[in-house]
Each structure stands twice: as C-alpha cells, then as structure tokens.
Coordinates of C-alpha atoms in Angstrom, one line a residue:
M1 CA 10.1 11.8 -8.2
V2 CA 11.4 15.1 -6.9
Y3 CA 9.9 16.6 -3.7
K4 CA 9.1 20.3 -3.5
K5 CA 8.9 22.4 -0.3
S6 CA 5.4 23.2 0.6
G7 CA 6.1 26.8 1.8
D8 CA 8.9 29.3 2.7
Y9 CA 8.8 28.6 6.4
T10 CA 12.0 27.7 8.1
N11 CA 10.9 26.6 11.6
L12 CA 8.0 24.7 13.2
N13 CA 6.2 27.8 14.5
D14 CA 6.0 29.4 11.1
Y15 CA 4.8 26.1 9.6
I16 CA 2.1 25.7 12.2
K17 CA 1.0 29.3 11.7
A18 CA 0.8 28.8 8.0
I19 CA -1.4 25.8 8.1
S20 CA -3.6 26.6 11.1
G21 CA -3.6 30.4 11.4
Y22 CA -2.2 30.1 15.0
T23 CA 1.2 30.2 16.5
I24 CA 2.2 27.2 18.6
R25 CA 1.4 29.2 21.7
G26 CA -1.8 30.6 20.3
L27 CA -3.1 27.1 19.4
N28 CA -3.6 26.3 23.0
R29 CA -5.2 29.5 24.2
F30 CA -8.8 28.6 24.8
K31 CA -12.0 30.4 25.9
Q32 CA -13.3 29.2 29.2
S33 CA -16.5 28.1 27.3
Y34 CA -17.7 28.3 23.7
F35 CA -21.2 29.5 23.1
I36 CA -23.5 27.4 20.9
P37 CA -27.0 28.9 20.2
N38 CA -29.9 26.9 21.5
L39 CA -27.7 24.5 23.5
D40 CA -29.0 25.9 26.8
K41 CA -32.5 25.3 25.6
V42 CA -31.6 21.7 24.9
A43 CA -30.2 21.4 28.4
N44 CA -33.4 22.9 30.0
R45 CA -35.7 20.7 27.9
I46 CA -33.8 17.5 28.9
K47 CA -33.9 18.5 32.6
K48 CA -37.6 18.9 32.4
A49 CA -38.0 15.6 30.6
A50 CA -35.9 13.9 33.3
A51 CA -38.0 15.5 36.1
D52 CA -41.2 14.5 34.4
K53 CA -39.9 10.9 33.9
Q54 CA -40.6 11.3 30.2
L55 CA -38.8 8.8 28.0
I56 CA -35.9 10.3 26.1
Y57 CA -35.1 8.4 22.9
V58 CA -31.5 9.1 21.7
Y59 CA -30.9 8.2 18.0
G60 CA -27.3 8.3 16.8
D61 CA -25.3 6.9 13.9
Y62 CA -23.2 3.8 13.3
D63 CA -19.8 5.4 12.9
T64 CA -17.3 6.3 15.6
D65 CA -18.7 9.8 16.0
G66 CA -22.3 8.5 16.3
I67 CA -21.3 5.8 18.7
T68 CA -19.3 8.1 21.0
S69 CA -22.1 10.7 20.8
V70 CA -24.8 8.2 21.9
S71 CA -22.5 6.8 24.7
E72 CA -21.9 10.3 26.0
M73 CA -25.6 11.0 26.1
A74 CA -26.1 7.7 28.0
I75 CA -23.6 8.8 30.6
L76 CA -25.2 12.3 30.8
L77 CA -28.8 11.1 31.1
N78 CA -27.9 8.4 33.6
A79 CA -26.1 11.1 35.7
I80 CA -29.3 13.2 35.9
G81 CA -31.6 10.2 36.6
A82 CA -33.4 10.4 33.3
N83 CA -35.5 7.7 31.7
F84 CA -33.9 7.0 28.3
Q85 CA -33.4 4.5 25.5
L86 CA -30.5 4.5 23.0
Y87 CA -30.4 3.5 19.3
C88 CA -27.6 3.4 16.9
P89 CA -28.9 2.4 13.5
R90 CA -28.1 -0.8 11.7
R91 CA -25.9 0.1 8.7
F92 CA -27.4 -2.4 6.4
S93 CA -31.0 -2.7 7.6
D94 CA -31.7 0.9 8.6
G95 CA -29.2 3.0 6.6
Y96 CA -27.9 6.4 7.6
G97 CA -29.9 8.7 9.9
I98 CA -33.4 8.5 11.2
N99 CA -35.7 7.8 8.3
A100 CA -39.3 6.8 7.3
N101 CA -38.7 3.3 8.6
T102 CA -36.7 3.9 11.8
I103 CA -39.0 6.7 13.0
N104 CA -41.4 3.9 13.7
F105 CA -39.1 2.6 16.5
V106 CA -39.6 5.8 18.5
P107 CA -42.3 5.2 21.2
D108 CA -45.3 7.6 21.3
G109 CA -44.8 10.3 23.8
A110 CA -41.0 10.1 23.8
L111 CA -38.7 13.1 23.5
L112 CA -36.6 12.2 20.5
I113 CA -33.1 13.5 20.3
T114 CA -31.2 12.9 17.1
I115 CA -27.4 13.3 17.5
D116 CA -24.9 13.2 14.7
N117 CA -27.9 13.1 12.3
G118 CA -31.3 14.6 11.7
I119 CA -30.7 17.8 9.9
T120 CA -31.7 16.3 6.5
A121 CA -34.4 14.0 7.8
I122 CA -37.2 16.1 6.4
D123 CA -39.8 13.4 5.8
A124 CA -39.0 11.3 8.9
L125 CA -39.3 14.2 11.3
E126 CA -42.5 15.4 9.6
A127 CA -43.9 11.9 10.3
A128 CA -42.8 12.3 13.9
A129 CA -44.6 15.7 14.2
K130 CA -47.8 14.1 12.9
R131 CA -47.5 11.5 15.7
G132 CA -47.0 14.3 18.3
I133 CA -43.4 13.4 19.0
E134 CA -41.2 16.3 20.0
V135 CA -37.8 16.4 18.4
I136 CA -34.5 17.9 19.3
I137 CA -31.7 17.8 16.7
L138 CA -28.0 17.9 17.7
D139 CA -26.2 17.6 14.4
H140 CA -23.2 19.0 12.6
H141 CA -23.9 18.1 9.0
M142 CA -24.9 20.3 6.1
A143 CA -28.7 20.9 5.7
A144 CA -30.7 19.9 2.8
A145 CA -30.7 22.6 0.2
V146 CA -33.0 23.9 -2.6
D147 CA -29.9 25.8 -3.9
E148 CA -26.8 27.4 -2.6
N149 CA -28.8 30.2 -0.9
H150 CA -31.8 28.3 0.5
I151 CA -31.6 25.5 3.0
V152 CA -34.5 23.3 4.2
L153 CA -34.8 22.5 7.9
P154 CA -36.8 19.6 9.3
H155 CA -39.6 19.9 11.8
A156 CA -38.1 20.1 15.4
S157 CA -38.7 22.1 18.5
I158 CA -34.9 22.8 19.0
I159 CA -32.2 22.5 16.3
V160 CA -28.5 22.8 17.2
D161 CA -26.3 22.5 14.1
P162 CA -23.3 24.8 14.0
E163 CA -22.6 23.8 10.4
A164 CA -26.1 24.5 9.1
L165 CA -26.9 27.4 11.5
S166 CA -23.6 28.9 12.4
E167 CA -24.7 32.5 13.3
G168 CA -23.8 33.3 16.8
C169 CA -21.5 30.3 17.3
D170 CA -18.1 30.9 18.9
W171 CA -17.0 27.8 16.9
D172 CA -18.8 26.0 14.2
G173 CA -16.6 23.0 13.4
Y174 CA -17.8 20.4 16.0
C175 CA -18.7 16.8 15.4
G176 CA -21.6 15.1 17.2
A177 CA -19.4 13.9 20.0
G178 CA -18.1 17.5 20.5
L179 CA -21.7 18.8 20.7
A180 CA -22.6 16.1 23.3
C181 CA -19.6 17.1 25.3
E182 CA -20.4 20.8 25.2
L183 CA -24.0 19.9 26.3
A184 CA -22.6 17.9 29.2
K185 CA -20.4 20.8 30.3
I186 CA -23.6 22.9 30.7
M187 CA -25.5 20.2 32.6
L188 CA -23.0 18.4 34.8
T189 CA -20.8 19.6 37.7
P190 CA -17.3 20.5 36.6
G191 CA -14.8 17.8 37.5
S192 CA -17.5 15.2 38.1
L193 CA -16.7 11.7 37.0
P194 CA -19.5 11.4 34.4
L195 CA -18.3 14.6 32.8
E196 CA -14.7 13.4 32.7
H197 CA -15.8 10.1 31.2
I198 CA -17.7 12.0 28.5
K199 CA -14.6 14.1 27.7
A200 CA -12.6 10.9 27.0
L201 CA -15.3 9.7 24.5
A202 CA -15.5 13.2 22.9
A203 CA -11.8 13.2 22.1
I204 CA -12.2 9.9 20.2
G205 CA -15.2 11.0 18.3
T206 CA -13.6 14.4 17.4
V207 CA -10.4 12.9 16.0
A208 CA -12.3 10.1 14.3
D209 CA -14.7 12.5 12.4
I210 CA -11.6 14.4 11.0
V211 CA -12.9 17.9 12.1
P212 CA -10.3 20.6 12.5
L213 CA -8.3 20.3 15.7
I214 CA -8.3 24.0 16.5
S215 CA -10.3 26.2 18.9
A216 CA -13.0 24.3 20.8
N217 CA -12.2 21.0 19.1
R218 CA -8.6 21.2 20.2
K219 CA -9.7 21.8 23.8
I220 CA -12.0 18.8 23.6
V221 CA -9.2 16.5 22.4
K222 CA -6.6 17.8 24.8
E223 CA -8.9 17.3 27.8
G224 CA -10.0 13.9 26.6
L225 CA -6.5 12.7 26.0
E226 CA -5.4 13.8 29.4
N227 CA -8.2 11.7 30.9
I228 CA -7.5 8.7 28.7
N229 CA -3.8 8.7 29.6
A230 CA -4.8 9.0 33.3
G231 CA -7.2 6.1 33.0
I232 CA -10.2 8.3 33.6
M233 CA -12.8 6.8 31.3
P234 CA -15.7 4.4 31.4
L235 CA -14.7 0.8 32.4
G236 CA -15.6 -0.6 29.0
L237 CA -13.7 2.0 27.1
K238 CA -10.6 1.6 29.3
T239 CA -10.7 -2.2 28.7
L240 CA -10.9 -1.7 25.0
V241 CA -8.1 0.9 24.9
D242 CA -5.9 -1.4 27.0
Q243 CA -6.5 -4.3 24.6
V244 CA -5.9 -2.1 21.5
R245 CA -2.7 -0.8 23.0
I246 CA -1.4 -4.4 23.3
V247 CA -2.6 -5.6 19.9
S248 CA -1.3 -2.5 18.1
K249 CA 2.0 -2.3 20.1
I250 CA 1.4 1.3 21.2
Q251 CA 4.2 2.5 23.4
G252 CA 4.2 5.7 25.4
P253 CA 1.2 7.9 25.9
I254 CA -1.9 7.6 23.8
L255 CA -1.8 10.4 21.2
S256 CA -4.4 11.8 18.8
E257 CA -2.9 9.6 16.0
H258 CA -3.6 6.5 18.0
L259 CA -7.2 7.5 18.4
G260 CA -7.5 7.9 14.6
Y261 CA -5.4 5.0 13.5
Y262 CA -6.2 2.3 16.1
I263 CA -9.1 3.1 18.4
S264 CA -11.6 4.6 15.9
P265 CA -11.2 1.8 13.3
T266 CA -12.1 -0.7 16.1
F267 CA -15.2 1.3 16.8
N268 CA -16.1 1.5 13.1
A269 CA -15.4 -2.1 12.2
A270 CA -18.2 -3.5 14.3
G271 CA -20.8 -1.5 12.3
R272 CA -19.2 -2.5 9.1
M273 CA -19.1 -6.2 9.8
I274 CA -22.3 -6.8 11.8
D275 CA -25.6 -5.1 11.2
T276 CA -26.1 -4.4 14.9
G277 CA -22.4 -3.7 15.5
A278 CA -22.8 -0.1 16.4
M279 CA -25.0 -0.9 19.4
G280 CA -22.4 -3.6 20.3
V281 CA -19.7 -0.9 20.6
T282 CA -22.0 1.1 22.8
A283 CA -22.5 -1.9 25.0
T284 CA -18.8 -2.3 25.2
V285 CA -18.1 1.3 26.1
L286 CA -20.8 1.2 28.8
A287 CA -20.1 -2.3 30.1
S288 CA -20.5 -2.4 33.9
T289 CA -18.4 -5.6 34.6
V290 CA -14.8 -6.4 33.9
E291 CA -15.8 -9.7 32.3
N292 CA -18.2 -8.2 29.8
A293 CA -15.9 -5.4 29.0
A294 CA -13.0 -7.8 28.2
N295 CA -15.2 -10.2 26.1
Y296 CA -16.8 -7.4 24.2
S297 CA -13.5 -5.6 23.5
A298 CA -11.9 -8.8 22.2
Q299 CA -14.8 -9.3 19.8
L300 CA -14.5 -5.7 18.5
I301 CA -10.7 -6.2 17.9
N302 CA -11.5 -9.5 16.0
W303 CA -14.0 -7.8 13.8
N304 CA -11.5 -5.1 13.0
T305 CA -8.9 -7.7 11.9
Q306 CA -11.5 -9.3 9.6
R307 CA -12.5 -5.9 8.2
K308 CA -8.9 -5.1 7.1
S309 CA -8.7 -8.3 5.1
I310 CA -12.1 -7.8 3.5
T311 CA -11.3 -4.2 2.5
Q312 CA -8.0 -5.2 0.9
D313 CA -9.7 -7.9 -1.1
A314 CA -12.4 -5.5 -2.2
L315 CA -9.9 -2.9 -3.2
N316 CA -8.1 -5.4 -5.4
S317 CA -11.3 -6.3 -7.2
V318 CA -12.5 -2.9 -8.4
Q319 CA -11.9 -1.7 -11.9
I320 CA -11.2 2.0 -12.5
D321 CA -11.3 4.1 -15.7
D322 CA -8.1 6.2 -15.9
S323 CA -9.8 8.5 -18.5
D324 CA -12.7 9.4 -16.1
S325 CA -12.5 12.6 -14.0
I326 CA -13.8 10.6 -11.1
N327 CA -13.8 7.0 -9.8
F328 CA -17.3 5.7 -10.1
V329 CA -17.1 2.0 -9.3
T330 CA -19.2 -0.8 -8.0
G331 CA -18.6 -4.4 -7.3
D332 CA -19.1 -7.2 -4.8
I333 CA -18.0 -5.0 -1.9
P334 CA -19.5 -5.4 1.6
A335 CA -21.7 -2.4 2.2
G336 CA -19.8 -1.6 5.3
C337 CA -16.5 -1.3 3.4
V338 CA -17.5 1.0 0.5
G339 CA -16.3 4.1 2.3
L340 CA -13.0 2.6 3.1
V341 CA -12.5 1.5 -0.5
A342 CA -13.4 5.0 -1.6
G343 CA -10.8 6.5 0.7
E344 CA -8.1 4.2 -0.6
L345 CA -8.9 4.9 -4.2
V346 CA -8.5 8.6 -3.5
K347 CA -5.1 7.9 -2.1
H348 CA -4.1 5.8 -5.1
T349 CA -5.6 7.9 -7.9
G350 CA -6.0 11.5 -6.5
K351 CA -9.6 11.6 -7.8
P352 CA -13.0 11.9 -6.0
S353 CA -14.1 8.4 -5.6
F354 CA -17.7 7.1 -5.5
V355 CA -18.0 3.5 -4.5
S356 CA -21.2 1.5 -4.3
S357 CA -22.5 -2.0 -3.9
K358 CA -25.9 -3.5 -4.7
S359 CA -28.0 -4.1 -1.6
E360 CA -30.4 -7.0 -1.0
K361 CA -33.2 -4.6 -1.9
G362 CA -31.8 -4.2 -5.4
I363 CA -30.5 -0.6 -5.0
Y364 CA -27.0 0.8 -5.1
V365 CA -25.8 2.1 -1.7
G366 CA -22.5 3.9 -1.6
S367 CA -20.0 6.3 -0.1
V368 CA -17.8 9.0 -1.6
R369 CA -14.6 10.6 -0.6
S370 CA -13.2 13.8 -2.0
N371 CA -9.6 14.5 -3.0
H372 CA -9.9 18.2 -1.9
P373 CA -12.4 20.2 0.1
L374 CA -13.0 22.5 -2.9
N375 CA -14.3 19.4 -4.8
N376 CA -17.4 19.3 -2.5
V377 CA -18.9 15.9 -2.9
K378 CA -22.0 16.8 -1.0
H379 CA -22.7 19.5 -3.6
M380 CA -21.8 17.1 -6.4
L381 CA -24.5 14.7 -5.1
D382 CA -26.9 17.6 -4.8
A383 CA -26.5 18.2 -8.5
C384 CA -28.0 14.8 -9.2
G385 CA -30.3 14.7 -6.2
D386 CA -33.3 14.0 -8.4
L387 CA -31.7 10.7 -9.5
L388 CA -30.9 9.6 -5.9
L389 CA -33.0 7.9 -3.3
A390 CA -31.0 9.6 -0.5
H391 CA -27.8 11.4 0.1
G392 CA -26.0 13.5 2.7
G393 CA -22.8 14.3 4.4
H394 CA -19.9 16.7 4.2
A395 CA -17.8 18.4 1.6
E396 CA -15.1 15.7 1.8
A397 CA -17.2 12.6 2.6
A398 CA -20.8 11.6 2.0
G399 CA -23.2 8.7 1.4
F400 CA -25.8 8.1 -1.3
S401 CA -28.1 5.5 -2.8
F402 CA -30.0 5.2 -6.1
K403 CA -32.0 2.7 -8.2
V404 CA -30.2 0.3 -10.5
E405 CA -31.6 1.8 -13.6
N406 CA -30.1 5.2 -12.8
F407 CA -26.5 4.0 -12.6
D408 CA -25.4 5.5 -15.9
K409 CA -27.3 8.7 -15.4
V410 CA -25.8 9.3 -12.0
H411 CA -22.4 8.6 -13.3
A412 CA -22.9 10.9 -16.3
V413 CA -23.9 13.9 -14.1
L414 CA -21.1 13.4 -11.6
S415 CA -18.5 13.0 -14.3
S416 CA -19.6 16.2 -16.0
I417 CA -19.0 18.4 -13.0
P418 CA -15.9 20.6 -13.3
L419 CA -13.3 19.8 -10.6
V420 CA -10.5 21.8 -9.0
Q421 CA -7.3 20.3 -10.2
V422 CA -5.1 19.2 -7.2
A423 CA -1.4 19.2 -7.4
T424 CA 0.0 15.7 -7.3
E425 CA 3.8 16.4 -6.9
P426 CA 5.1 15.2 -3.5
M427 CA 5.7 17.9 -1.0
Y428 CA 7.7 18.2 2.2
D429 CA 7.5 20.9 4.9
L430 CA 10.7 21.5 6.8
D431 CA 14.4 20.8 6.4
I432 CA 16.3 19.6 9.5
E433 CA 19.8 18.6 10.5
P434 CA 20.4 15.5 12.6
I435 CA 21.7 17.7 15.5
Q436 CA 18.4 19.6 15.6
I437 CA 16.2 16.4 16.0
P438 CA 16.2 16.2 19.8
A439 CA 15.1 19.8 20.2
M440 CA 12.5 19.4 17.5
M441 CA 11.0 16.5 19.3
T442 CA 10.3 18.7 22.3
E443 CA 8.8 21.3 20.0
L444 CA 6.6 18.7 18.4
D445 CA 5.4 17.6 21.8
S446 CA 4.3 21.2 22.5
V447 CA 2.0 21.1 19.4
E448 CA 0.2 17.9 20.3
P449 CA -2.5 17.0 19.5
F450 CA -1.9 16.9 15.7
G451 CA -4.8 16.3 13.3
K452 CA -6.8 18.0 10.6
G453 CA -5.7 21.6 10.2
V454 CA -2.6 20.9 12.4
E455 CA -1.0 18.1 10.4
R456 CA 2.4 16.8 11.4
P457 CA 5.1 18.2 9.2
L458 CA 7.1 16.0 6.7
F459 CA 10.8 16.6 7.3
R460 CA 13.7 16.4 4.8
L461 CA 17.0 15.3 6.1
K462 CA 20.2 15.1 4.1
V463 CA 22.5 12.3 5.1
D464 CA 25.8 10.9 3.9
F465 CA 26.0 7.4 5.4
N466 CA 29.2 5.6 6.5
P467 CA 29.6 1.9 5.7
G468 CA 27.4 -0.2 8.0
D469 CA 25.0 2.6 8.8
V470 CA 22.2 1.2 6.6
N471 CA 21.2 -2.4 7.2
P472 CA 18.1 -4.6 6.4
T473 CA 16.1 -6.0 9.2
K474 CA 16.4 -9.7 9.9
D475 CA 13.4 -10.5 7.7
G476 CA 15.0 -8.5 4.9
V477 CA 11.9 -6.3 4.4
H478 CA 12.8 -3.1 6.2
L479 CA 15.8 -0.8 6.6
Q480 CA 17.5 0.3 9.8
M481 CA 19.5 3.5 9.6
K482 CA 22.0 5.1 11.9
L483 CA 22.0 8.9 11.6
P484 CA 24.6 11.3 12.9
G485 CA 24.3 11.8 16.6
N486 CA 23.5 8.1 17.1
I487 CA 19.8 8.7 16.1
K488 CA 18.0 5.8 14.6
A489 CA 15.8 5.8 11.5
M490 CA 13.4 3.1 10.2
A491 CA 12.4 2.8 6.6
F492 CA 9.6 0.3 6.4
H493 CA 9.2 -2.0 3.3
M494 CA 12.2 -0.3 1.6
A495 CA 14.9 -2.9 1.8
E496 CA 14.4 -4.4 -1.6
R497 CA 14.1 -1.0 -3.3
Y498 CA 17.3 0.2 -1.6
S499 CA 19.2 -2.9 -2.8
L500 CA 17.9 -2.6 -6.4
E501 CA 19.1 1.0 -6.4
G502 CA 22.7 -0.1 -5.5
N503 CA 22.7 0.7 -1.8
P504 CA 23.3 4.5 -2.3
T505 CA 25.0 6.3 0.6
S506 CA 24.0 9.9 0.0
L507 CA 20.3 10.4 0.5
Y508 CA 17.5 12.8 1.2
L509 CA 15.3 11.2 3.7
Y510 CA 11.6 12.3 4.0
G511 CA 9.8 11.4 7.1
D512 CA 8.3 12.1 10.5
L513 CA 10.0 12.4 13.9
K514 CA 8.7 10.1 16.6
W515 CA 9.7 9.0 20.1
N516 CA 10.9 5.4 20.3
Y517 CA 10.0 3.7 23.6
Y518 CA 12.1 0.8 24.9
R519 CA 12.4 -0.5 28.5
D520 CA 11.0 2.7 30.0
T521 CA 13.3 4.9 28.1
Q522 CA 12.5 7.1 25.1
S523 CA 14.8 8.2 22.3
P524 CA 14.2 10.2 19.1
Q525 CA 13.9 8.5 15.8
M526 CA 12.9 9.2 12.2
I527 CA 10.2 7.2 10.5
V528 CA 11.3 7.4 6.8
K529 CA 8.3 7.6 4.4
D530 CA 10.4 8.0 1.3
Y531 CA 13.8 8.9 0.1
E532 CA 15.7 10.4 -2.9
I533 CA 19.2 9.7 -4.0
A534 CA 21.1 13.0 -3.4

C-alpha cells in the first residue's frame, strides 16, 4: 500500500486554506454576531409566553445534539422564569422526531418548540394545528421535498432552519445546539452564568453532530471549550466530564477531539441502551446535587462501556455482499446500535451503508451513513420514499423505516442509484522532518479546534532508526520509537506486524502529532497510524 500526497501544499497554513477556504489567521476572525432570520421572533414569542405563564413544551431528540439542545433550552427558560416541560423522545418507543403518537404528549394550550427536529413532521404538526397548539420549529435538517426544486414545510407559526431556509443567514451550517446557543445570546445578558453554561453544552452538540467547524460553529466551539476547561458549565456536566476524563485517561486540556471521541459517545450511549436514556442524560447534565450528578454520570459511563461491546458483536455478525454497490444489511442488531454499525461498515468497505433491525412492531428500522457527501443518502431515501414508512436526515447520515414485505424493493431501488466513486488509496497531507516537530506543535495549537472541514493533517516522516530505537511495549502489542531530537513516537497494535516484516530500520511513518502529558510536563510525540518500509 503506497500513500499519495493529498495536495501540493508544503506548510500547515496552505493545507488549512485548501481544506477550509481560510488561512489559519482567518479561521478565527469572527463576526460579533451572526444573523439568523426569524430567531428574534422566536425570542420575543418565548418572552411573551414566559410573561403570560404559558407552558412551553420543548421537544428534542435522543442524540447528543438533541440532548444538549434541550438542556440548553432548559437553562435558558429557567433563567427567564418560564413555565416549561422538556421531552427527549424514546429511541425505541417513540422513534425520531415529533410524530403522530408523540404529538399527543403535548398538553393543550402549550407553546410547542421542536428543536433539532420538526422540519419534516408534516402530519404531526398538522394535528397540532387542529388542536390549536402553536408551534415553533428550531431545526437544521433538510425539509421534506416533492422534488429537488420544491420543499414542503410543516404548519408552524415560526420556522428557523438555516439548512432548509438559508436565505438571509450569515451562516447556515448550525446544528440544533448551535441554534439554541444563538437564541440564548439574544435573550440572556452577555457574560451571565446561564449563557456561559449554555455555551459549554453548545460546543459538545456542535462537535458531536459533525457540522463544519468554521464561521459561527467555530466560534461556538472555541467559546464552549474555553468554558469547559475553566470549569464553567452546569454541575452535572462538570461531574460527567471529570469522570470521563479519568476513565478515558485524558491528559491536558479538553479539546474538540475529546468532545467527539469520549464525551459525545457517553451522551449517545444512554439513548442507545435504554429507551428513556436521553432524558436520563438531560437529568445528569441538569443535576442540582453533587450526589445525583456523580451517580448519574457513573451510570452513563457504564452504559457506554456496554454499548461498545454490543456494537462490536453486532458488527461481527452482519453479512455483506461484496458485489453490491451499497451495504444493505439487517440482523439481530440492537436498534440503538444500527447507526454505529453503519458507520463502521463505511470505514471497512468504503460504501454507503444501510443497516436495519426488525422492531417489536414487525417493521425494519434503520440508519444509513454515506461514504461521501456527494452520495447524498437523504436523497437516496427520497428516491424510494413511497416504500418507506418514514425517513429523514442529512446528506451523510439519515434514518428510515419500512415494512417487512418491502425489504427487497427498497434494496433494489437503493442499489440502482448511481454513486460517485470515491478514491480508496491512502493519502497523507504534509511531509515533516523531526527537527520541525516542536514548532509544528505550536502551529497546530493555533488551529484548534479541529473538526469537520478543518481536519487534522496526516504527516509523513522519513526515519532511519539506530539499533535500540524501536522496541515493543512490555505487553508485546505496541511499538515505542525514538525519533531524532529525542522525540517519542507510539505505534499502537503494530508490534507483531513490525516483527513479521523483519524489524525494518528505514521507514516512512504516517501519523498525527500530539502533546504527551506526564507529571505536569508536556512534550511532543508522534502517534503513528501506519508505516511503509522506505
């Protein structure tokens, strides 16, 4: 396997400009505020409801973005003295978004706010209108469509959805948590504790929903990370972050990658493992006592550990057809894990992956992940919409359900859709010499936070090792390497491979550069993700 260079850039600034459209300095130039049409109307309507003591019913989602969005709304509404109720749907019993069943949970006379959902809830919100329930939609998903040129909007008094209705938006790439944060900035005093707590949650939701970390999103994540690292966040969230830091052995400051790899999965796992898990996470975040926060946080971490094991077992059990243009699989997979299995199949096969399991109601419920944004899985599902009971989502991730008898028909339509062919050869981004690593570490720090649209570069480093520079760890599983300049490198799970290849001394190392923290000191190191014999 021979790596190719991803572009002709020779330094980090050129690489960042190529992938994001901004220089390093330009990445962190923000507007004082970002205009979102109708958001001021939402603020005014909420203030009126609070003044009138009208019940505000906030309906979110069961993933990290939905949970953080609802939690932010709770902090906001509590700060203005509103009368409110929260609801995150049960993944298994309720399904995604507000629907014909869950609309019945909304009390008569309430002001219903859907956040991180609602833009495709045509029937449910029509039923709400017939009951005289006023609806505000705060969403960021694609609208239901008759065709590419005609969208269908649900019945609501105010709709804020920069994805579906982007005209006039300074930035249209928010997630639900980002919208809630922007709303709070309009309604709360700058620098107030409730607003700063909301910013911390918004950073987690924004990273978790894998929206581009540029423009307004980048500002949200930078501000939120500053608060998280300063301990300025709700008591329950701080307790959870502290416990995750210990369990995951996170050293140094919390970065965007920690939010994505450790914090967010802990949020998500509860809803995947337990029907009411999403509300359990909300209770954790908003816990008002140290004891409750500690107990709730420990439970979330335990569920996440269980989720990892179950997902791996499910991944091992599925059968894929190498001749198929997509992965369209089903099996005895917990409903909460179908999306995770789909994501792993994309990594292993490079194909859009549709994974479903049969529910207790006798229908297939699934999730899909794309291998490339141009292979728009939401549009693929639209193409067989008449065969589906429900579907919705983004270009790269969506959910769907269909009757058992339509399994082959759905598969046939999806498999017939032409796909953009994605290059599969491995790529690296920048060449580097050992002497350049310390300075590069400082440059990388100036780019943080990394994320979608601002991905960390993969470096190539040519090394001729001296005897004794490469050694297996005590357990014989990993490799420890000494690079010129007394810089360390770690190659995880590569000791056996290195031995079988005859312990070569001249290598091209491909990896990331990270700070290593030990006893209050930090030093640069390379995390080797692959290597080639030079």
